[in-house]
Short mmCIF file of C-alpha atoms in Angstrom, two decimals:
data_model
loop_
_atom_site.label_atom_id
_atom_site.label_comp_id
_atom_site.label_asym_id
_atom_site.label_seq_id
_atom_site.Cartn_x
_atom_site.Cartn_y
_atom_site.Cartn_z
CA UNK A 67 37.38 39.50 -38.21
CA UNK A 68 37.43 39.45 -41.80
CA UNK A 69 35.27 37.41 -43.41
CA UNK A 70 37.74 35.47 -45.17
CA UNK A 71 39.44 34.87 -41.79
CA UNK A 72 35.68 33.32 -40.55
CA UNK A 73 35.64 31.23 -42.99
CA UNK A 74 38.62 29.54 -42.41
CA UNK A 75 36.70 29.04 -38.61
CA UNK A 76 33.64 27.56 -40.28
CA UNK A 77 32.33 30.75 -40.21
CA UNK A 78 30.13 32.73 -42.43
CA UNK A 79 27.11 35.42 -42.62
CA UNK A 80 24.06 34.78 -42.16
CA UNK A 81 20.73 37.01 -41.72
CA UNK A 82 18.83 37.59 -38.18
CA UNK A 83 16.20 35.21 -39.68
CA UNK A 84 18.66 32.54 -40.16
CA UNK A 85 20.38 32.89 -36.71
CA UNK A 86 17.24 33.24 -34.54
CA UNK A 87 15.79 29.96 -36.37
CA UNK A 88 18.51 27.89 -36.46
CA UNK A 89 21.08 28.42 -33.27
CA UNK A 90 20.59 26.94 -29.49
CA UNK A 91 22.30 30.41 -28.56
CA UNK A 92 21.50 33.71 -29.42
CA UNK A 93 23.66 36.41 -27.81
CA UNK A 94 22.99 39.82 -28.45
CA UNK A 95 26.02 42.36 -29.78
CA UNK A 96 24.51 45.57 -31.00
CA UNK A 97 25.15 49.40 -30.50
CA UNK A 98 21.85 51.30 -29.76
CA UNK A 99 21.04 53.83 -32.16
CA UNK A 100 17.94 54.91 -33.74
CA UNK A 101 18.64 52.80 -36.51
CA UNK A 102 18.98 49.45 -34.30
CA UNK A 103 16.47 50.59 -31.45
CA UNK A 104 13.41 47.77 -31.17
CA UNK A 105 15.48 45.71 -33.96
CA UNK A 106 14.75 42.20 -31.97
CA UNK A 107 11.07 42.54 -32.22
CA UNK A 108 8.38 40.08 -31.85
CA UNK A 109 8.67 38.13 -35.42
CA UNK A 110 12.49 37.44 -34.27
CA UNK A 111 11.74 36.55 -31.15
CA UNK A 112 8.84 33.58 -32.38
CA UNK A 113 11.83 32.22 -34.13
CA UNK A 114 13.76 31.03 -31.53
CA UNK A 115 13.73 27.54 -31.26
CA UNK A 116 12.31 25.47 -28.17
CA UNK A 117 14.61 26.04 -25.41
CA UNK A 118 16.91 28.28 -27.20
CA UNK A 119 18.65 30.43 -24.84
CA UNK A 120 18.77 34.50 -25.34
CA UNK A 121 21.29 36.70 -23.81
CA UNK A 122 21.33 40.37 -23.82
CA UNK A 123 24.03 42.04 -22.54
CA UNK A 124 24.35 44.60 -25.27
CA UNK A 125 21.49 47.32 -24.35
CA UNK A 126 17.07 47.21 -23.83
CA UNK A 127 15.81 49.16 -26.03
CA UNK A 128 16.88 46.94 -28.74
CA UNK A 129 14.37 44.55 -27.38
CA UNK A 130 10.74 44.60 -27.77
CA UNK A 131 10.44 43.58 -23.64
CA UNK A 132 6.53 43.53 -23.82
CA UNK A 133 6.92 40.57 -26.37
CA UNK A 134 10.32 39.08 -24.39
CA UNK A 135 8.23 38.58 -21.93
CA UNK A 136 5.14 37.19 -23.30
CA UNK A 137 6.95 35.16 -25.27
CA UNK A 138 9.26 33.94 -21.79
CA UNK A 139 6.17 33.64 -19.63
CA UNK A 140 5.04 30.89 -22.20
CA UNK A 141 8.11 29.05 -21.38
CA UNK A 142 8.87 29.13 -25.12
CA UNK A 143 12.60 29.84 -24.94
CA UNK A 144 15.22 31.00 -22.35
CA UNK A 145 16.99 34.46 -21.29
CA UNK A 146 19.73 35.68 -20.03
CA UNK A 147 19.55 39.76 -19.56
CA UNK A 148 21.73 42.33 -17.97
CA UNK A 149 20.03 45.05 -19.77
CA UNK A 150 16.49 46.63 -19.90
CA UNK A 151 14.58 49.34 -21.22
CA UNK A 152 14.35 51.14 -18.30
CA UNK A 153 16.98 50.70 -15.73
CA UNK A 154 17.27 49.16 -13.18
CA UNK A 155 14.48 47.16 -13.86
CA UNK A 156 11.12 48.71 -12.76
CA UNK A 157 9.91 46.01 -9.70
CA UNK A 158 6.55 45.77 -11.09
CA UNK A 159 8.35 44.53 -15.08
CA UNK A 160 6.85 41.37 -16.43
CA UNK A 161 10.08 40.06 -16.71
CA UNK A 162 10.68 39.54 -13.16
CA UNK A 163 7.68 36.93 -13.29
CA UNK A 164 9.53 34.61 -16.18
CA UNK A 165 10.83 31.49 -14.72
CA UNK A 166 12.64 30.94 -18.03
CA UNK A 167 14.68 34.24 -17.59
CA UNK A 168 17.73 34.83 -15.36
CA UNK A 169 18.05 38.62 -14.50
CA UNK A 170 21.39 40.47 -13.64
CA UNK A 171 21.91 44.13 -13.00
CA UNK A 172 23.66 45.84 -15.82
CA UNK A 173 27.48 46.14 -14.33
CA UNK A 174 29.20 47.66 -17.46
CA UNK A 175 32.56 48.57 -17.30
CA UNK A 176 36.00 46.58 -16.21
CA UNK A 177 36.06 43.66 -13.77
CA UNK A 178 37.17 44.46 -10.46
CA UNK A 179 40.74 42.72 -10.79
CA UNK A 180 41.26 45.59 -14.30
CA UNK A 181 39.47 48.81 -12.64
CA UNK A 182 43.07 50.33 -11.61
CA UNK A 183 44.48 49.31 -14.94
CA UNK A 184 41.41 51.18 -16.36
CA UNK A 185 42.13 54.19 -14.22
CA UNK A 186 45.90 54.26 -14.64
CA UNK A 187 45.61 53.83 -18.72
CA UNK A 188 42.96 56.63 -18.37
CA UNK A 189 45.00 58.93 -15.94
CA UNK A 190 48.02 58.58 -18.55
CA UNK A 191 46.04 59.51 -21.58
CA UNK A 192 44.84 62.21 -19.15
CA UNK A 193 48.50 63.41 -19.08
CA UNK A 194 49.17 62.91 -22.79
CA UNK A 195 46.15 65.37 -23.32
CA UNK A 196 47.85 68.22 -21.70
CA UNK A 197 50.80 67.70 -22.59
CA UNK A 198 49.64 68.14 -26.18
CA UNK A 199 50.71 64.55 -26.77
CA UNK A 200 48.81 61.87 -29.12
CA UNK A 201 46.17 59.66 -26.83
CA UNK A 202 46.82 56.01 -27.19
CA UNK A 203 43.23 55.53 -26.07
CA UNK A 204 41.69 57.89 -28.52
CA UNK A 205 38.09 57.52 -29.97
CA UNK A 206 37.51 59.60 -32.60
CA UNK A 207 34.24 61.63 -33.55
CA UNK A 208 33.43 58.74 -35.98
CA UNK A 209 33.78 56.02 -33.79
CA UNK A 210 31.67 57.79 -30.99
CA UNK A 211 28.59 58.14 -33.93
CA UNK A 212 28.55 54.17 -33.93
CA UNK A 213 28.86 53.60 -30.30
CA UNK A 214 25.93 52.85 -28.07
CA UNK A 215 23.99 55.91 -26.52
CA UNK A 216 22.83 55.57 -22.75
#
């Protein structure tokens, strides 16, 4: 959305200091790349006010877990996580010990009532490819560099 448009929502920028100090929710949008990997460190993380809740659905490794978990374990804010650094999550993680933290497997991809939609939009571009035809579900080389890696 452009920021003009947010604005006209209330909207407006602010910096990861700002949002992890000041909101009651923190969710977690970010592609993984070596740029962004172990961005939400510690220092973030001690911002979050009492009983904030933190959701990660975006990918691990661009949490530092060792200090998720401290920090969780001392009850100081709440999580909600789909994602880890290693996954699935390794039985013996520190995370599985944190009352304040609800853990889901990582289930990427479309819901069950869209997978044939998925598949049938996929098998068509499929078709379009050999037929020499443009893909309407193209990604291009540049939009694969800013995507999440594995």
């Amino acid at each position: 959305m452009a920021t003009e448009e947010a604005a006209a929502y209330g909207g407006r920028k602010a910096g990861l200091d700002e949002i992890f100090s000041t909101c009651d929710v923190v969710s977690l949008h970010m592609s993984l790349t070596q740029k962004t990997e172990g961005s939400i460190g510690r220092d973030l993380l001690m911002k979050l006010k009492p009983d904030a809740l933190f959701v990660n659905t975006a990918r691990g490794k661009l949490v530092d877990e060792k200090a998720l978990a401290e920090l969780l374990g001392q009850g100081r804010f709440y999580a909600a996580l789909d994602v880890y650094e290693n996954e699935p999550l390794d039985a013996d993680s520190p995370l599985r010990a944190c009352e304040h933290a609800l853990l889901m497997p990582h289930m990427a991809g479309p819901t069950v009532d869209m997978r044939e939609v998925v598949a049938r939009e996929l098998t068509a571009d499929i078709k379009r490819l050999t037929k020499g035809e443009a893909l309407r579900y193209e990604i291009t080389a540049e939009q694969a560099g800013r995507m999440s890696r594995g």
